CSV table of C-alpha atoms and ligand atoms in Angstrom, one decimal:
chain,number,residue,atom,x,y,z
A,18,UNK,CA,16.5,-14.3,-1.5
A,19,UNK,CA,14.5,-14.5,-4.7
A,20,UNK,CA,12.0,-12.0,-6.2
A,21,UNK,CA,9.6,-14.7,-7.2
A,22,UNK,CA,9.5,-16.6,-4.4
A,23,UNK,CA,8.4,-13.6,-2.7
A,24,UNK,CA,5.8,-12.9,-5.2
A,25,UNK,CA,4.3,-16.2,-4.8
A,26,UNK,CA,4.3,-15.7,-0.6
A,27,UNK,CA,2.6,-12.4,-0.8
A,28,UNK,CA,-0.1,-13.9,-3.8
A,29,UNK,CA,-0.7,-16.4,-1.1
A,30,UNK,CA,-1.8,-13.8,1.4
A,31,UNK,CA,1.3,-14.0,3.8
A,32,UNK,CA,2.7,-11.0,5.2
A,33,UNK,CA,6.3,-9.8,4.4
A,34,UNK,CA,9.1,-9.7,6.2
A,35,UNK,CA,11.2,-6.5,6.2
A,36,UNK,CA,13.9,-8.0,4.7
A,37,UNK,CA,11.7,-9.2,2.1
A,38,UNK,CA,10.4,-5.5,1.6
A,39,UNK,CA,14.1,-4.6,1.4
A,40,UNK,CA,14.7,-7.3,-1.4
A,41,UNK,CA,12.3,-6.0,-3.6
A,42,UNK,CA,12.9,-2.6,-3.1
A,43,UNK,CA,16.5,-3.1,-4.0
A,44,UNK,CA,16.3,-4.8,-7.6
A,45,UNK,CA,16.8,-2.5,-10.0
A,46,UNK,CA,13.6,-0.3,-11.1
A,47,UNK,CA,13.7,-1.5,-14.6
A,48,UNK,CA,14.8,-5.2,-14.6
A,49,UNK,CA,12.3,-8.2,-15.2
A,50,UNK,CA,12.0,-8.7,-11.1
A,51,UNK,CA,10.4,-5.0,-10.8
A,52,UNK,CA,8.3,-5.0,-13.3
A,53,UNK,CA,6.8,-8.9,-12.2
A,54,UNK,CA,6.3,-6.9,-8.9
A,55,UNK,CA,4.6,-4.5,-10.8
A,56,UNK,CA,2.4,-6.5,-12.3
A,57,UNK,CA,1.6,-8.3,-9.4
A,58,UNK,CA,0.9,-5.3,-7.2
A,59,UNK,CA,-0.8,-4.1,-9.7
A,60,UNK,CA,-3.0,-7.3,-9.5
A,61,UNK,CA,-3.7,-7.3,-6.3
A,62,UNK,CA,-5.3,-3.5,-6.2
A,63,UNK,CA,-7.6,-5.0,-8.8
A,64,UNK,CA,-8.5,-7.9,-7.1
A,65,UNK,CA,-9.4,-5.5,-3.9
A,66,UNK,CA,-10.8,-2.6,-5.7
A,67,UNK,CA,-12.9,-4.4,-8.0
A,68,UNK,CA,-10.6,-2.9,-11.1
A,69,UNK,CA,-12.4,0.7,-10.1
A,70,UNK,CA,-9.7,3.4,-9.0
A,71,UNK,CA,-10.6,6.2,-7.1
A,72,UNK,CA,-9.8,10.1,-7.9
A,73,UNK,CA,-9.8,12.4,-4.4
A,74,UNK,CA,-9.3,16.2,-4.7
A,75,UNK,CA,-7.7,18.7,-2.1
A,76,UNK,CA,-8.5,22.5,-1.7
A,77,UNK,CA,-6.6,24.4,1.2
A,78,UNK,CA,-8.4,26.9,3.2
A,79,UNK,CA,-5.6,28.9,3.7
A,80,UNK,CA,-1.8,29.4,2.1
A,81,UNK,CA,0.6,30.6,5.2
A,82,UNK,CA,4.3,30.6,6.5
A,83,UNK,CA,4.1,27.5,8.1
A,84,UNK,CA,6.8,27.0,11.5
A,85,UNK,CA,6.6,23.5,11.6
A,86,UNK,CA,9.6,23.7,9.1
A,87,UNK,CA,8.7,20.9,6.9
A,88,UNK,CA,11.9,21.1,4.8
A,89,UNK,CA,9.8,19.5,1.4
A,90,UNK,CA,7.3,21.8,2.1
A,91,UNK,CA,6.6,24.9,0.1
A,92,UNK,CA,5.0,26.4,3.1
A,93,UNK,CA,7.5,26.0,5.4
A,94,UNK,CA,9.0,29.4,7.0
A,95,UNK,CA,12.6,28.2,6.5
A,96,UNK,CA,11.6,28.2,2.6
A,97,UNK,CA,10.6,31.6,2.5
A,98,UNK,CA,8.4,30.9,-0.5
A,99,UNK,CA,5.4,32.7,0.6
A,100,UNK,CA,5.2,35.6,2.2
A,101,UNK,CA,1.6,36.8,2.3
A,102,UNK,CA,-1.1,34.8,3.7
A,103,UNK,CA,-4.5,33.8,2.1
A,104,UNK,CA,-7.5,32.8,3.7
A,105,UNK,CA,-10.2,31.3,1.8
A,106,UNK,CA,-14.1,33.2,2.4
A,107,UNK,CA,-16.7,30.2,3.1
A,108,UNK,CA,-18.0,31.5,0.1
A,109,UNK,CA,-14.4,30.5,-1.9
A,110,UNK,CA,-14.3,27.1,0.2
A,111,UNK,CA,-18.1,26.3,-0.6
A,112,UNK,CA,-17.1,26.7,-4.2
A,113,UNK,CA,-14.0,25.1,-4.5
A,114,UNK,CA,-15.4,22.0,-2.9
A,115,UNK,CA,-19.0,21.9,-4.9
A,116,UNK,CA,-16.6,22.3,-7.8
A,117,UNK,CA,-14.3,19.0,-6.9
A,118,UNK,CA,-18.2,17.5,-6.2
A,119,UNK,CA,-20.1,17.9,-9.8
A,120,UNK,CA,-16.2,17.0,-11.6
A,121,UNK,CA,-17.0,14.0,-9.7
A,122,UNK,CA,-14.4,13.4,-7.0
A,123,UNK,CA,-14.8,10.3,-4.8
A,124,UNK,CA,-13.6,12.1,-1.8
A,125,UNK,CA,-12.9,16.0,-0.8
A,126,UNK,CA,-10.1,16.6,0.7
A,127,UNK,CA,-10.1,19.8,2.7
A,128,UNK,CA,-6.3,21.2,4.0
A,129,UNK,CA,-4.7,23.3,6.2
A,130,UNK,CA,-1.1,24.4,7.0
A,131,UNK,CA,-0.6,23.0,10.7
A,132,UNK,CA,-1.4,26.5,12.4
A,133,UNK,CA,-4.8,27.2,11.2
A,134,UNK,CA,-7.5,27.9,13.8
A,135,UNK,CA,-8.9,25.0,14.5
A,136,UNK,CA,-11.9,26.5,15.7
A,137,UNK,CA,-12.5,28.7,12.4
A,138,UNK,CA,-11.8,25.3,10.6
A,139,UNK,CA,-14.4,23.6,12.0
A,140,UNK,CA,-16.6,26.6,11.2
A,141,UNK,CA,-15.6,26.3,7.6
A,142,UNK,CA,-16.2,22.6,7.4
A,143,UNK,CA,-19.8,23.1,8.9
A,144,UNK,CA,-20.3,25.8,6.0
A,145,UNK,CA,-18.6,23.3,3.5
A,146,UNK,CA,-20.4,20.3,4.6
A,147,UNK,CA,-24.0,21.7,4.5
A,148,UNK,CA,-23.2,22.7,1.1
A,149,UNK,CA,-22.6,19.3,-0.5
A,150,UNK,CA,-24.7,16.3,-0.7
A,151,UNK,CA,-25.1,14.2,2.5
A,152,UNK,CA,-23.4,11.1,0.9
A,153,UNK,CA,-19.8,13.3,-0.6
A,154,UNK,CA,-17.1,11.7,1.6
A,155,UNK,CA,-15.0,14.6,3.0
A,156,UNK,CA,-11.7,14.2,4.7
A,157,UNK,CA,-9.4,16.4,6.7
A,158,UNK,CA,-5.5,17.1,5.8
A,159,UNK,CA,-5.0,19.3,9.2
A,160,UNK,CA,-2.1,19.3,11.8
A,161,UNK,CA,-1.6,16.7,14.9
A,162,UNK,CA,-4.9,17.2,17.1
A,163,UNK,CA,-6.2,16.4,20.6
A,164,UNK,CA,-8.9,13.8,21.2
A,165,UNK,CA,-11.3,16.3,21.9
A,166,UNK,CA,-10.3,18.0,18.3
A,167,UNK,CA,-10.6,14.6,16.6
A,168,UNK,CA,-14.2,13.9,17.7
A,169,UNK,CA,-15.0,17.5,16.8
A,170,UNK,CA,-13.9,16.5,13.1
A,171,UNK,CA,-16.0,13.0,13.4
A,172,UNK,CA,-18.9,15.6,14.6
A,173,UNK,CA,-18.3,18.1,11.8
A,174,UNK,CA,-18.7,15.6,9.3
A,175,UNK,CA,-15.9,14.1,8.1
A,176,UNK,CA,-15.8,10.5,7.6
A,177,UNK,CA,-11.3,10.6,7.4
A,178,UNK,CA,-8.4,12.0,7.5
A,179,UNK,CA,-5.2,12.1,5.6
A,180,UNK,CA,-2.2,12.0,8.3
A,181,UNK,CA,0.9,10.5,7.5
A,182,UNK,CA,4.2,9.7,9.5
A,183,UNK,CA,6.9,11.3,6.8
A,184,UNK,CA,10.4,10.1,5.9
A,185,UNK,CA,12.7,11.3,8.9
A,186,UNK,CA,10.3,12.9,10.4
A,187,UNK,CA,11.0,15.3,13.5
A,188,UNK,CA,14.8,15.2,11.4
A,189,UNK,CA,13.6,16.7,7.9
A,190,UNK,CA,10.8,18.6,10.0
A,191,UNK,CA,9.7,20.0,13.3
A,192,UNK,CA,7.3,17.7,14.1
A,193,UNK,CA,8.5,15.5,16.8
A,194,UNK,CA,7.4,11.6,14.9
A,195,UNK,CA,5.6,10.9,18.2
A,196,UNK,CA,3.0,13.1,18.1
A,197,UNK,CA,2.0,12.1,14.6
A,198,UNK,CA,1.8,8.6,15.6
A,199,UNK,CA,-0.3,9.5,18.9
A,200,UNK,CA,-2.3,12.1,16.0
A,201,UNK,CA,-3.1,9.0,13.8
A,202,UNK,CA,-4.1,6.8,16.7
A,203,UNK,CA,-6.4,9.4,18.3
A,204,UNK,CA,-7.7,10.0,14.4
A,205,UNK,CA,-8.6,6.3,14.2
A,206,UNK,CA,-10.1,6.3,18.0
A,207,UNK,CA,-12.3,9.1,17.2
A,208,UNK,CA,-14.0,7.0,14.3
A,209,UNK,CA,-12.4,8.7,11.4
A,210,UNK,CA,-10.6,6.2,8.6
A,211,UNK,CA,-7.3,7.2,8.1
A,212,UNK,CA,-5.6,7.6,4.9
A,213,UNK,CA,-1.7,7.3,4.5
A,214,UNK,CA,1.2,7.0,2.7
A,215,UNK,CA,5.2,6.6,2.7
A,216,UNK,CA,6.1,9.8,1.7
A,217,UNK,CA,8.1,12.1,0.6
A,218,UNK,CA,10.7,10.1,-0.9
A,219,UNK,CA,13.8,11.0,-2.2
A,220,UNK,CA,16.7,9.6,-3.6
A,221,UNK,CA,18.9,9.6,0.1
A,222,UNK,CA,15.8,7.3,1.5
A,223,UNK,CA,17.5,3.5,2.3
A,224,UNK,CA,15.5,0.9,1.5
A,225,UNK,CA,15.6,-0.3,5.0
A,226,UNK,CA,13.3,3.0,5.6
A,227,UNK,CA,11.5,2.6,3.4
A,228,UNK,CA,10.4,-0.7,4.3
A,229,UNK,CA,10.7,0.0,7.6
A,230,UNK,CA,7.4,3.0,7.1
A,231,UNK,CA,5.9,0.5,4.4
A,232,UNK,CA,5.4,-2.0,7.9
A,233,UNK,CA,4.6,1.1,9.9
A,234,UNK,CA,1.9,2.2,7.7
A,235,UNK,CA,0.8,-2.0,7.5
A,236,UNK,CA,0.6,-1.8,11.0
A,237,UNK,CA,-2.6,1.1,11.0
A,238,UNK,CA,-4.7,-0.7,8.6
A,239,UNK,CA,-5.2,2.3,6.8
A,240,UNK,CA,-7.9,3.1,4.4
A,241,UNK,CA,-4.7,3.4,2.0
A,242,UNK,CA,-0.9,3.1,1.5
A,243,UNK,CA,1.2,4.2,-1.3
A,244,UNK,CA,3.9,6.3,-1.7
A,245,UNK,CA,4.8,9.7,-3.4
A,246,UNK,CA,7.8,11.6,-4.3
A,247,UNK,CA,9.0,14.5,-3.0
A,248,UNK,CA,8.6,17.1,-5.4
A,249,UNK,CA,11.6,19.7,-5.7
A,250,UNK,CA,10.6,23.5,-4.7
A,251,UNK,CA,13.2,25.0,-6.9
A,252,UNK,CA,15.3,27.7,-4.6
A,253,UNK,CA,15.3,25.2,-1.1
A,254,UNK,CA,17.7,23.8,0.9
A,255,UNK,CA,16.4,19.8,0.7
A,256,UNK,CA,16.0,20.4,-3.8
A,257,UNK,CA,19.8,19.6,-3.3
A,258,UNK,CA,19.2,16.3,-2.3
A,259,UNK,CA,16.9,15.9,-5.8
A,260,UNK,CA,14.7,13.9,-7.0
A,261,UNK,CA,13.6,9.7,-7.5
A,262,UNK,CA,11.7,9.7,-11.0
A,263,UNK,CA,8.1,8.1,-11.4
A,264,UNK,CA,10.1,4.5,-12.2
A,265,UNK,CA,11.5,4.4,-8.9
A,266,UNK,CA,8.3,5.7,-7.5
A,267,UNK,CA,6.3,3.2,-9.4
A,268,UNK,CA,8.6,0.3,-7.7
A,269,UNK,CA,8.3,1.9,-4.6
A,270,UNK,CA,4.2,2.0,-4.9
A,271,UNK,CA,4.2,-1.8,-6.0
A,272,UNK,CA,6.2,-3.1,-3.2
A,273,UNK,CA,4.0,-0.7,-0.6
A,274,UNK,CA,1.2,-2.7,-1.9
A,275,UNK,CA,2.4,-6.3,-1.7
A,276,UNK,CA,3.8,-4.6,1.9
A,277,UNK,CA,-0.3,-4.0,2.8
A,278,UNK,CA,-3.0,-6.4,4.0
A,279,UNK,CA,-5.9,-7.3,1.7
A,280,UNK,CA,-8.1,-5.2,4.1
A,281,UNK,CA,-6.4,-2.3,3.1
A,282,UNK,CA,-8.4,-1.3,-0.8
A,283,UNK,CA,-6.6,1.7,-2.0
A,284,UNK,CA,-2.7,2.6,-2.8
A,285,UNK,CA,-1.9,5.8,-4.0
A,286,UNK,CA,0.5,8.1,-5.6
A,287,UNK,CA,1.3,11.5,-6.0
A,288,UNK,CA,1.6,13.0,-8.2
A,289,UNK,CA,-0.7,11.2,-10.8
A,290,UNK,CA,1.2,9.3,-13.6
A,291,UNK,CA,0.4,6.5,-15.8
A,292,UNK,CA,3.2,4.6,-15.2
A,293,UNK,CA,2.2,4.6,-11.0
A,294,UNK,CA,-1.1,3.8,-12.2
A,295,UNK,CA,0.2,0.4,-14.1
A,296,UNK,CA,2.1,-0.4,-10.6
A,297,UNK,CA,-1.0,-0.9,-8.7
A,298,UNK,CA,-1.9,2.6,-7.6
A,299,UNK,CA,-5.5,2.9,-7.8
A,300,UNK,CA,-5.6,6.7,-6.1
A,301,UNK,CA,-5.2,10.0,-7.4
A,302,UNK,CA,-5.3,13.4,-6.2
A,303,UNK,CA,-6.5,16.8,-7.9
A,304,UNK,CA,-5.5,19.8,-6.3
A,305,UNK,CA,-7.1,23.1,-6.2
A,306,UNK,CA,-5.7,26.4,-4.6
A,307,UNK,CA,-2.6,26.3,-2.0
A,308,UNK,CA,-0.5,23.5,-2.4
A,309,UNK,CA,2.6,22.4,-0.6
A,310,UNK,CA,4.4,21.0,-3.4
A,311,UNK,CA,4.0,23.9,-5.4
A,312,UNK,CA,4.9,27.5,-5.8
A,313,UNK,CA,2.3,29.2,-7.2
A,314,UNK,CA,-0.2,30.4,-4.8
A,315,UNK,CA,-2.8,28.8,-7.0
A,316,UNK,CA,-1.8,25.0,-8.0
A,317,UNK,CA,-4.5,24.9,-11.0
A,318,UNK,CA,-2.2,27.5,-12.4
A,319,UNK,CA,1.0,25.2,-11.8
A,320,UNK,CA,1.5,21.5,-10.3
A,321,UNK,CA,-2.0,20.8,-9.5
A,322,UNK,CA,-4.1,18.1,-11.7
A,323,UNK,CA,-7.7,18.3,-12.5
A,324,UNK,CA,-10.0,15.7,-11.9
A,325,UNK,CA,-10.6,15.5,-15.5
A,326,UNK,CA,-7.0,14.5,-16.6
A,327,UNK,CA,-6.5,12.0,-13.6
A,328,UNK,CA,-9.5,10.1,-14.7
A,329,UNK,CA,-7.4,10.1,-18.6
A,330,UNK,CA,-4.6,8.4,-16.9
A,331,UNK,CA,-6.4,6.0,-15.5
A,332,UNK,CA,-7.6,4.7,-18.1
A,333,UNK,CA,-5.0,4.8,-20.5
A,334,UNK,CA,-3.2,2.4,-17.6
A,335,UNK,CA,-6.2,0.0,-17.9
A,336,UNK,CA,-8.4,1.1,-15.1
A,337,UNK,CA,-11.7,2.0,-15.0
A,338,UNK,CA,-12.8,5.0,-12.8
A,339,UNK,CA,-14.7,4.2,-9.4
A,340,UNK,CA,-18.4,6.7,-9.5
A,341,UNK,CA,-19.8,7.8,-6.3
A,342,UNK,CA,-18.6,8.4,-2.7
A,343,UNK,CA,-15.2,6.8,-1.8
A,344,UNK,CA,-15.2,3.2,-0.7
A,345,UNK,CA,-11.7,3.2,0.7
A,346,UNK,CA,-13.1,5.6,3.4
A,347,UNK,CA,-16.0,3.7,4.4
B,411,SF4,S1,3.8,20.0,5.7
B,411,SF4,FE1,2.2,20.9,7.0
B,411,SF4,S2,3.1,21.1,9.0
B,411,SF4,FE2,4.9,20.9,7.6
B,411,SF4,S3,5.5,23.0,7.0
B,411,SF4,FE3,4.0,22.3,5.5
B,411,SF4,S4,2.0,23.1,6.2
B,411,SF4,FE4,3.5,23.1,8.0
């Protein structure tokens, strides 16, 4: 099989194969035949995006021991992390999100861990929602959810979702993989956009997986793809398997694009870094608050990135900075 030859199929528009997928995924991350994929994924999110990338920002509404047992998670009750719980007021929710809105986000993210109310949460979103402008897209990062639950979302104001099938799912957590599928077609049935990524990868992930959810995550015609790495939470169980570094994620994000129909406008990564940037992904997150990659109860005081900094690496990869509500969730 040939790198090139592959490059030319997918700049033709053609859908890859899996073993295709697997091809590129194998070269190594710094030889000539990545970095052409590279260039050429990074092409493509151009040519769809219109050379504009797009920054979205998460808050959490609450930081909890989490039983789902997501081993990557910093939540997670296996983890042992956190042991005091924090709810955000709607006055603390309100601000956190008009703050995420004058910095400019293109989309607010607002999360949960998976046992949230999800009455009080659509309380908080009503209080959240009234107090941005009509046209700021907000999105919900909650747990699997009922029909009934998604259309109260859809009703509440949200225009997405983030929900995402992870790496070894109902294996590395305690989340059975069916239920997030069912989540993400009941998301998508409801009339919310659904955002999604292969994720978290680390270095024990085959390339056979990893195409495997690249196709998987083809097959939702998402509002996005990409992929992120899973961060280590220093102290757990699943930090023994360590990390992939941002080359190998970079490769991984390029490939998930030329993996992705035209239709779909946005990759991302997480977390933000130039070098995923110059690989074709054209999204970014900034965090505020709880965070599940991190350990400090407040990310803007560890992991988190600001709005302001994600826009700087952007452009020192060559982008330009999208303004205004978020297309890839329209
Ligand atoms: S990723 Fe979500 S569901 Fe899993 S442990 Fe963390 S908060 Fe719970």
């Amino acid at each position: 099989m040939n790198t090139q030859d592959i490059i030319k199929k997918s700049s033709a528009g053609e859908s890859l194969s899996q073993s295709e997928l697997v091809h590129l995924l194998s070269v190594p991350p710094d030889s000539p035949d990545a970095y052409s994929v590279m260039a050429e994924a990074s092409r493509i999110s151009k040519e769809v995006s219109q050379g504009k990338a797009e920054i979205h920002a998460q808050f959490a509404l609450n930081l909890a021991s989490c039983p789902c047992n997501c081993l990557f998670c910093s939540f997670a009750h296996v983890n042992g992390i956190f042991k005091d719980e924090i709810e955000l007021s709607p006055e603390q929710a309100v601000a956190y999100a008009r703050q995420f809105e004058e910095k400019g986000a293109n989309a607010i993210f607002v999360m949960t861990t998976a046992k949230y109310a999800f009455g009080h949460f659509i309380d908080m979103s009503k209080e959240i929602r009234q107090n941005l402008k009509p046209e700021t897209t907000l999105i919900a990062n909650v747990g699997d959810q009922t029909p009934e639950n998604a259309k109260k979302l859809k009703d509440a104001g949200y225009a997405g979702v983030y929900h995402a099938l992870r790496l070894r799912e109902g294996s590395d957590t305690g989340i059975p993989p069916q239920k997030r599928k069912d989540s993400i077609r009941t998301f998508q049935e409801a009339g919310l956009n659904v955002g999604t990524c292969v994720e978290p990868v680390g270095p024990e992930h085959t390339n056979e997986e990893l195409a495997q959810m690249i196709q998987f995550t083809a097959s939702l015609n998402p509002s996005y793809s990409g992929a992120a790495r899973r961060i280590e939470i220093p102290g757990t169980k699943i930090a023994e398997r360590g990390m992939i570094n941002e080359l190998r994620m970079a490769q991984i994000v390029a490939v998930t694009r030329l993996g992705m129909p035209r239709t779909v406008m946005g990759n991302c990564t997480h977390e933000p870094c130039t070098l995923g940037a110059v690989a074709g992904a054209n999204l970014f997150w900034a965090e505020l608050g709880a965070n599940p990659r991190d350990v400090k109860a407040r990310t803007e005081d560890g992991r988190g990135d600001t709005i302001e900094h994600c826009a700087i690496l952007f452009r020192e990869s060559g982008w330009d900075v999208w303004n205004g509500p978020s297309r890839y969730y329209q």
